[in-house]
Amino acid sequence: IDNASGRILYAKNKDKKLIPASITKIMTLLLIFESIEQGKCKLEDKVTVSEYAASMGGSQVFLETGEQQSVETLIKCIVVASGNDASVAMAEYIAGSESEFVDRMNKKTKELNMNNTNFEDCCGLTDSDNHYSSANDVAIMSSELITKYPQIFKYSTIWMETIIHKTDKGEKEFVLSNTNKLLKTNDCIKGLKTGSTSKAKYCVSIVGQKNDVTLVSVIMAAPDYKTRFSESEKLINYGFSKCKFYKDENVHKSNVKIKNGKKEYVKSGVKNKFSYVEIKDRDISNIKSKDKIKTNIKAPVKKGDKLGVCEYFIDKEKIGETEIISYENVEKNNFIT
């Protein structure tokens, strides 16, 4: 998919329910960063590892019961080394228990219209057939994570890093090694998450960035880890060969006439600069824009109020729009003024 618009560039069996393995952790990471944004936890907070979290098998960073690690270190353990123990430790820290955290994960799937997903744990270790997702749903949550929290790339691009285990037995080093091997072979790749179990086979959600275009590629149930990466890279390269990027640098400043104001006009312009990824074989230099301002705008007008939209077209096809807003406050006229 093109991340900016969510448009699908290529899909096969995109809604088929499959076992996601550790790409489950994309949702776990989304809720972790959401919790940080809401001020409920900080990167420097210390998390105490429970006996349950330390008991996780599969892919792990070998946390010990009672060990303390910062939220940021545990994020690295999840993103880089796919630590099941780190995922459960963070789930318990944020929600009090893994089961409560999983309830929040499933609530988030509904908010994002991930209609072919249900989670039973926070790390993808379960063998339950009731723990499933689809390629399309994984793309949706991947896009949500990288769009809302681009700081994830600070961690997903780490190739190797050493953490320190501090326990009653002393200190020892542990090397985190990234499971995403495309980071070493393709400069466009910025993440995101791999996963594999005997039932899920080999899965991966890849993010590629090139010439202002960000693409998300999801492969599930590949027969082996080499196929997982080669097929994903094919999709990313296909997307870049199809995509052309357009950005309107014009802020569309103008004075909009208003009624009953202390000023006759209010300064206006676009809220956000419009950008667009063209995937058809069309000339993006032909893109035209047209401002559509509301009629009969009355004071008071507040800075940031929507006054209209700027629409964009290729030939006669509308390809998108951006809001035109007030750049200032204008008070309502009174008897004296």
CSV table of C-alpha atoms in Angstrom, one decimal:
chain,number,residue,atom,x,y,z
A,1,ILE,CA,0.0,0.0,0.0
A,2,ASP,CA,0.9,3.7,-0.5
A,3,ASN,CA,1.1,4.8,3.1
A,4,ALA,CA,0.0,8.4,2.6
A,5,SER,CA,-3.3,7.5,1.0
A,6,GLY,CA,-3.8,3.8,2.1
A,7,ARG,CA,-4.4,2.9,-1.6
A,8,ILE,CA,-3.6,-0.7,-2.4
A,9,LEU,CA,-1.0,-1.1,-5.2
A,10,TYR,CA,-1.1,-4.9,-5.3
A,11,ALA,CA,-2.9,-7.5,-3.3
A,12,LYS,CA,-3.5,-11.3,-3.3
A,13,ASN,CA,-5.8,-13.0,-0.7
A,14,LYS,CA,-5.5,-9.7,1.3
A,15,ASP,CA,-8.5,-10.6,3.6
A,16,LYS,CA,-7.6,-14.2,4.3
A,17,LYS,CA,-7.4,-15.0,8.0
A,18,LEU,CA,-3.9,-16.2,8.8
A,19,ILE,CA,-1.8,-16.7,11.9
A,20,PRO,CA,0.4,-13.6,12.3
A,21,ALA,CA,3.1,-14.9,14.7
A,22,SER,CA,5.3,-12.0,15.9
A,23,ILE,CA,3.9,-9.3,13.6
A,24,THR,CA,1.2,-9.3,16.3
A,25,LYS,CA,3.7,-7.0,18.1
A,26,ILE,CA,3.0,-4.2,15.7
A,27,MET,CA,-0.3,-3.7,17.6
A,28,THR,CA,1.6,-4.0,20.9
A,29,LEU,CA,4.0,-1.3,19.8
A,30,LEU,CA,1.1,0.9,18.6
A,31,LEU,CA,-0.5,0.8,22.1
A,32,ILE,CA,2.9,1.4,23.8
A,33,PHE,CA,3.6,4.5,21.8
A,34,GLU,CA,0.0,5.6,22.3
A,35,SER,CA,0.5,5.2,26.1
A,36,ILE,CA,3.6,7.3,25.9
A,37,GLU,CA,1.8,10.0,23.9
A,38,GLN,CA,-1.0,10.1,26.5
A,39,GLY,CA,1.6,10.6,29.3
A,40,LYS,CA,0.8,7.3,30.9
A,41,CYS,CA,4.3,6.1,30.7
A,42,LYS,CA,7.7,7.6,29.7
A,43,LEU,CA,10.7,6.1,27.8
A,44,GLU,CA,12.8,6.4,30.9
A,45,ASP,CA,10.3,4.6,33.2
A,46,LYS,CA,11.7,1.5,34.9
A,47,VAL,CA,9.7,-1.7,34.3
A,48,THR,CA,10.0,-4.7,36.7
A,49,VAL,CA,9.8,-8.0,34.9
A,50,SER,CA,7.3,-10.4,36.4
A,51,GLU,CA,7.8,-14.2,36.7
A,52,TYR,CA,5.1,-14.7,34.1
A,53,ALA,CA,6.8,-12.3,31.6
A,54,ALA,CA,10.2,-14.0,32.2
A,55,SER,CA,8.7,-17.4,31.5
A,56,MET,CA,7.9,-16.6,27.9
A,57,GLY,CA,9.4,-19.0,25.4
A,58,GLY,CA,10.1,-18.6,21.7
A,59,SER,CA,11.9,-15.5,20.6
A,60,GLN,CA,13.2,-13.8,23.8
A,61,VAL,CA,15.8,-11.5,25.3
A,62,PHE,CA,16.1,-13.7,28.4
A,63,LEU,CA,14.7,-11.2,31.0
A,64,GLU,CA,14.8,-12.5,34.6
A,65,THR,CA,12.2,-12.2,37.3
A,66,GLY,CA,12.6,-9.0,39.2
A,67,GLU,CA,14.9,-7.5,36.6
A,68,GLN,CA,14.3,-3.8,35.8
A,69,GLN,CA,14.6,-2.3,32.3
A,70,SER,CA,13.5,1.0,30.9
A,71,VAL,CA,10.5,1.3,28.6
A,72,GLU,CA,12.9,2.4,25.8
A,73,THR,CA,15.1,-0.7,26.3
A,74,LEU,CA,12.0,-2.9,26.2
A,75,ILE,CA,10.8,-1.2,23.0
A,76,LYS,CA,14.2,-2.1,21.4
A,77,CYS,CA,13.9,-5.6,22.6
A,78,ILE,CA,10.5,-5.9,21.0
A,79,VAL,CA,11.3,-4.2,17.7
A,80,VAL,CA,14.8,-5.4,17.1
A,81,ALA,CA,14.9,-8.9,18.7
A,82,SER,CA,11.1,-9.6,18.8
A,83,GLY,CA,11.3,-10.4,22.5
A,84,ASN,CA,8.2,-12.2,23.7
A,85,ASP,CA,9.2,-11.6,27.3
A,86,ALA,CA,9.7,-7.9,26.7
A,87,SER,CA,6.3,-7.6,25.1
A,88,VAL,CA,4.5,-9.2,28.0
A,89,ALA,CA,6.5,-7.1,30.5
A,90,MET,CA,5.3,-3.9,28.7
A,91,ALA,CA,1.7,-5.2,28.4
A,92,GLU,CA,1.6,-5.8,32.2
A,93,TYR,CA,3.2,-2.4,32.9
A,94,ILE,CA,0.7,-0.5,30.8
A,95,ALA,CA,-2.5,-2.5,31.5
A,96,GLY,CA,-1.8,-4.4,34.7
A,97,SER,CA,-2.1,-7.8,33.0
A,98,GLU,CA,-1.6,-9.3,29.6
A,99,SER,CA,-5.3,-10.2,29.3
A,100,GLU,CA,-6.4,-6.6,29.9
A,101,PHE,CA,-3.8,-5.4,27.3
A,102,VAL,CA,-5.1,-7.9,24.8
A,103,ASP,CA,-8.6,-6.5,25.3
A,104,ARG,CA,-7.2,-3.1,24.4
A,105,MET,CA,-5.5,-4.6,21.3
A,106,ASN,CA,-8.8,-6.0,20.1
A,107,LYS,CA,-10.6,-2.7,20.9
A,108,LYS,CA,-8.1,-1.0,18.7
A,109,THR,CA,-8.7,-3.4,15.8
A,110,LYS,CA,-12.3,-2.3,15.8
A,111,GLU,CA,-11.3,1.4,15.8
A,112,LEU,CA,-9.1,0.8,12.8
A,113,ASN,CA,-11.7,-1.3,11.0
A,114,MET,CA,-9.4,-4.4,11.0
A,115,ASN,CA,-12.3,-6.7,10.4
A,116,ASN,CA,-10.3,-10.0,10.0
A,117,THR,CA,-8.2,-9.8,13.2
A,118,ASN,CA,-8.5,-11.2,16.7
A,119,PHE,CA,-5.7,-11.3,19.2
A,120,GLU,CA,-5.3,-13.7,22.2
A,121,ASP,CA,-1.9,-12.7,23.3
A,122,CYS,CA,0.4,-9.6,22.9
A,123,CYS,CA,3.3,-11.3,21.2
A,124,GLY,CA,2.0,-13.9,18.7
A,125,LEU,CA,3.4,-16.9,20.6
A,126,THR,CA,0.1,-18.6,21.0
A,127,ASP,CA,-0.9,-21.7,18.9
A,128,SER,CA,-4.6,-20.8,19.2
A,129,ASP,CA,-6.6,-20.7,15.9
A,130,ASN,CA,-8.5,-17.8,17.4
A,131,HIS,CA,-5.5,-15.6,17.1
A,132,TYR,CA,-5.5,-14.4,13.5
A,133,SER,CA,-5.1,-11.5,11.2
A,134,SER,CA,-4.9,-10.8,7.4
A,135,ALA,CA,-2.4,-9.1,5.2
A,136,ASN,CA,-4.7,-6.1,4.7
A,137,ASP,CA,-5.2,-5.7,8.5
A,138,VAL,CA,-1.5,-6.0,9.2
A,139,ALA,CA,-0.9,-3.2,6.6
A,140,ILE,CA,-3.5,-1.1,8.3
A,141,MET,CA,-1.9,-1.3,11.8
A,142,SER,CA,1.6,-0.9,10.3
A,143,SER,CA,0.5,2.3,8.5
A,144,GLU,CA,-1.1,3.6,11.7
A,145,LEU,CA,2.0,2.9,13.7
A,146,ILE,CA,4.5,4.6,11.3
A,147,THR,CA,2.2,7.5,10.5
A,148,LYS,CA,1.3,8.4,14.1
A,149,TYR,CA,4.6,7.5,15.6
A,150,PRO,CA,7.4,7.9,13.1
A,151,GLN,CA,9.9,7.7,16.0
A,152,ILE,CA,9.5,3.9,15.5
A,153,PHE,CA,12.1,4.2,12.8
A,154,LYS,CA,14.7,5.1,15.4
A,155,TYR,CA,14.3,1.6,16.7
A,156,SER,CA,13.3,-0.5,13.6
A,157,THR,CA,16.5,0.6,11.8
A,158,ILE,CA,18.8,-0.6,14.5
A,159,TRP,CA,20.9,-3.5,13.1
A,160,MET,CA,22.6,-4.5,16.4
A,161,GLU,CA,22.8,-3.1,19.9
A,162,THR,CA,23.9,-4.4,23.3
A,163,ILE,CA,21.7,-4.2,26.4
A,164,ILE,CA,22.7,-4.8,30.0
A,165,HIS,CA,20.9,-7.3,32.2
A,166,LYS,CA,21.1,-6.2,35.8
A,167,THR,CA,20.1,-8.8,38.4
A,168,ASP,CA,21.0,-10.0,41.9
A,169,LYS,CA,23.6,-12.2,40.2
A,170,GLY,CA,25.3,-9.2,38.7
A,171,GLU,CA,25.5,-7.6,35.2
A,172,LYS,CA,25.8,-9.3,31.8
A,173,GLU,CA,25.5,-8.1,28.3
A,174,PHE,CA,23.0,-9.3,25.7
A,175,VAL,CA,23.2,-8.4,22.0
A,176,LEU,CA,20.0,-7.5,20.2
A,177,SER,CA,20.3,-8.5,16.5
A,178,ASN,CA,17.6,-7.3,14.0
A,179,THR,CA,15.5,-10.1,12.5
A,180,ASN,CA,14.8,-8.0,9.4
A,181,LYS,CA,17.7,-9.0,7.1
A,182,LEU,CA,16.6,-6.5,4.3
A,183,LEU,CA,18.0,-3.7,6.4
A,184,LYS,CA,21.5,-4.8,5.3
A,185,THR,CA,20.7,-5.3,1.6
A,186,ASN,CA,18.3,-2.5,0.7
A,187,ASP,CA,18.8,1.2,1.7
A,188,CYS,CA,15.1,2.0,1.2
A,189,ILE,CA,14.0,-0.4,4.0
A,190,LYS,CA,13.2,1.3,7.3
A,191,GLY,CA,11.5,-1.6,9.2
A,192,LEU,CA,9.2,-3.0,10.5
A,193,LYS,CA,8.5,-6.4,11.9
A,194,THR,CA,9.1,-10.1,11.2
A,195,GLY,CA,7.3,-13.2,12.6
A,196,SER,CA,7.4,-16.9,12.3
A,197,THR,CA,6.1,-20.1,13.9
A,198,SER,CA,5.6,-23.6,12.6
A,199,LYS,CA,1.9,-22.8,12.1
A,200,ALA,CA,2.2,-19.3,10.8
A,201,LYS,CA,5.2,-20.0,8.6
A,202,TYR,CA,7.1,-16.9,7.7
A,203,CYS,CA,5.5,-13.4,7.9
A,204,VAL,CA,6.9,-9.9,7.5
A,205,SER,CA,5.6,-6.3,7.4
A,206,ILE,CA,8.2,-4.1,5.6
A,207,VAL,CA,8.3,-0.3,5.3
A,208,GLY,CA,10.2,1.3,2.3
A,209,GLN,CA,10.9,5.0,1.8
A,210,LYS,CA,12.2,6.5,-1.4
A,211,ASN,CA,11.8,10.0,-3.0
A,212,ASP,CA,9.1,11.1,-0.5
A,213,VAL,CA,7.1,7.9,-1.1
A,214,THR,CA,6.5,5.5,1.8
A,215,LEU,CA,5.2,2.0,1.0
A,216,VAL,CA,4.1,-0.8,3.3
A,217,SER,CA,4.5,-4.4,2.1
A,218,VAL,CA,3.0,-7.4,4.0
A,219,ILE,CA,3.8,-11.1,3.3
A,220,MET,CA,2.1,-13.8,5.4
A,221,ALA,CA,2.5,-17.6,5.4
A,222,ALA,CA,5.6,-17.7,3.2
A,223,PRO,CA,7.2,-21.2,3.0
A,224,ASP,CA,10.6,-20.0,4.2
A,225,TYR,CA,12.4,-16.9,5.5
A,226,LYS,CA,14.2,-16.3,2.2
A,227,THR,CA,10.9,-16.2,0.2
A,228,ARG,CA,9.4,-13.9,2.9
A,229,PHE,CA,12.1,-11.3,2.2
A,230,SER,CA,12.4,-11.7,-1.6
A,231,GLU,CA,8.6,-11.5,-2.2
A,232,SER,CA,8.4,-8.5,0.1
A,233,GLU,CA,11.2,-6.7,-1.7
A,234,LYS,CA,9.6,-7.5,-5.0
A,235,LEU,CA,6.4,-5.7,-3.8
A,236,ILE,CA,8.4,-2.7,-2.5
A,237,ASN,CA,10.4,-2.4,-5.8
A,238,TYR,CA,7.2,-2.8,-7.8
A,239,GLY,CA,5.6,0.0,-5.8
A,240,PHE,CA,8.5,2.4,-6.3
A,241,SER,CA,8.4,1.7,-10.1
A,242,LYS,CA,4.8,2.7,-10.2
A,243,CYS,CA,4.7,5.7,-7.8
A,244,LYS,CA,5.2,9.4,-8.7
A,245,PHE,CA,5.2,11.9,-5.9
A,246,TYR,CA,3.5,15.4,-6.1
A,247,LYS,CA,3.5,18.1,-3.5
A,248,ASP,CA,1.9,21.6,-3.7
A,249,GLU,CA,4.3,24.0,-2.1
A,250,ASN,CA,1.8,26.9,-2.6
A,251,VAL,CA,0.1,27.8,0.7
A,252,HIS,CA,-2.8,29.5,-1.2
A,253,LYS,CA,-2.8,32.7,0.9
A,254,SER,CA,-5.7,35.0,0.3
A,255,ASN,CA,-8.1,37.4,1.9
A,256,VAL,CA,-11.6,36.0,2.4
A,257,LYS,CA,-14.5,38.4,2.6
A,258,ILE,CA,-16.6,38.0,5.8
A,259,LYS,CA,-19.8,39.6,7.1
A,260,ASN,CA,-20.3,41.5,10.4
A,261,GLY,CA,-16.6,41.6,11.3
A,262,LYS,CA,-14.4,44.3,12.7
A,263,LYS,CA,-12.4,43.6,9.5
A,264,GLU,CA,-13.9,43.1,6.1
A,265,TYR,CA,-11.5,40.3,5.2
A,266,VAL,CA,-9.8,37.5,7.1
A,267,LYS,CA,-6.3,36.1,6.1
A,268,SER,CA,-6.5,32.5,5.0
A,269,GLY,CA,-4.5,29.7,3.5
A,270,VAL,CA,-4.2,25.9,3.5
A,271,LYS,CA,-4.0,24.0,6.8
A,272,ASN,CA,-1.6,21.4,5.4
A,273,LYS,CA,0.3,21.3,2.1
A,274,PHE,CA,-1.2,18.8,-0.2
A,275,SER,CA,0.8,15.8,-1.3
A,276,TYR,CA,-0.2,12.9,-3.6
A,277,VAL,CA,1.2,9.7,-4.9
A,278,GLU,CA,0.2,8.9,-8.5
A,279,ILE,CA,0.1,5.2,-9.3
A,280,LYS,CA,-1.4,5.4,-12.8
A,281,ASP,CA,0.5,6.3,-15.9
A,282,ARG,CA,-0.5,9.9,-15.8
A,283,ASP,CA,1.5,13.2,-16.0
A,284,ILE,CA,1.5,14.7,-12.5
A,285,SER,CA,2.7,18.0,-13.9
A,286,ASN,CA,-0.9,18.4,-15.1
A,287,ILE,CA,-2.3,18.6,-11.6
A,288,LYS,CA,-4.6,21.6,-11.2
A,289,SER,CA,-6.0,23.1,-8.0
A,290,LYS,CA,-9.2,25.1,-7.3
A,291,ASP,CA,-10.1,26.9,-4.1
A,292,LYS,CA,-13.7,26.5,-3.0
A,293,ILE,CA,-14.5,29.0,-0.2
A,294,LYS,CA,-17.7,28.9,1.8
A,295,THR,CA,-20.3,31.5,1.1
A,296,ASN,CA,-21.8,33.9,3.6
A,297,ILE,CA,-19.0,33.5,6.2
A,298,LYS,CA,-19.9,35.6,9.3
A,299,ALA,CA,-17.8,36.9,12.2
A,300,PRO,CA,-16.6,36.0,14.7
A,301,VAL,CA,-13.9,33.9,13.0
A,302,LYS,CA,-11.2,32.1,15.0
A,303,LYS,CA,-7.7,31.3,13.8
A,304,GLY,CA,-7.9,27.7,12.5
A,305,ASP,CA,-11.6,27.8,11.5
A,306,LYS,CA,-12.3,26.0,8.2
A,307,LEU,CA,-13.3,28.4,5.5
A,308,GLY,CA,-13.3,26.0,2.6
A,309,VAL,CA,-11.2,23.5,0.7
A,310,CYS,CA,-8.6,23.5,-2.1
A,311,GLU,CA,-9.4,20.7,-4.5
A,312,TYR,CA,-6.9,19.0,-6.8
A,313,PHE,CA,-7.6,17.4,-10.2
A,314,ILE,CA,-5.8,15.4,-12.9
A,315,ASP,CA,-7.7,16.2,-16.1
A,316,LYS,CA,-11.2,16.2,-14.7
A,317,GLU,CA,-10.7,13.6,-12.0
A,318,LYS,CA,-10.6,14.9,-8.4
A,319,ILE,CA,-7.6,13.3,-6.7
A,320,GLY,CA,-7.9,14.9,-3.2
A,321,GLU,CA,-8.3,18.1,-1.2
A,322,THR,CA,-6.9,20.0,1.7
A,323,GLU,CA,-8.6,22.4,4.1
A,324,ILE,CA,-8.4,26.2,3.8
A,325,ILE,CA,-8.4,27.8,7.2
A,326,SER,CA,-8.4,31.2,8.8
A,327,TYR,CA,-4.9,32.4,9.7
A,328,GLU,CA,-6.2,35.0,12.2
A,329,ASN,CA,-9.0,35.9,14.6
A,330,VAL,CA,-11.6,38.5,13.5
A,331,GLU,CA,-14.1,39.7,16.2
A,332,LYS,CA,-17.7,40.3,15.5
A,333,ASN,CA,-18.8,43.9,14.8
A,334,ASN,CA,-20.6,45.7,17.6
A,335,PHE,CA,-22.6,48.9,17.7
A,336,ILE,CA,-19.6,51.2,18.3
A,337,THR,CA,-17.3,49.7,15.6
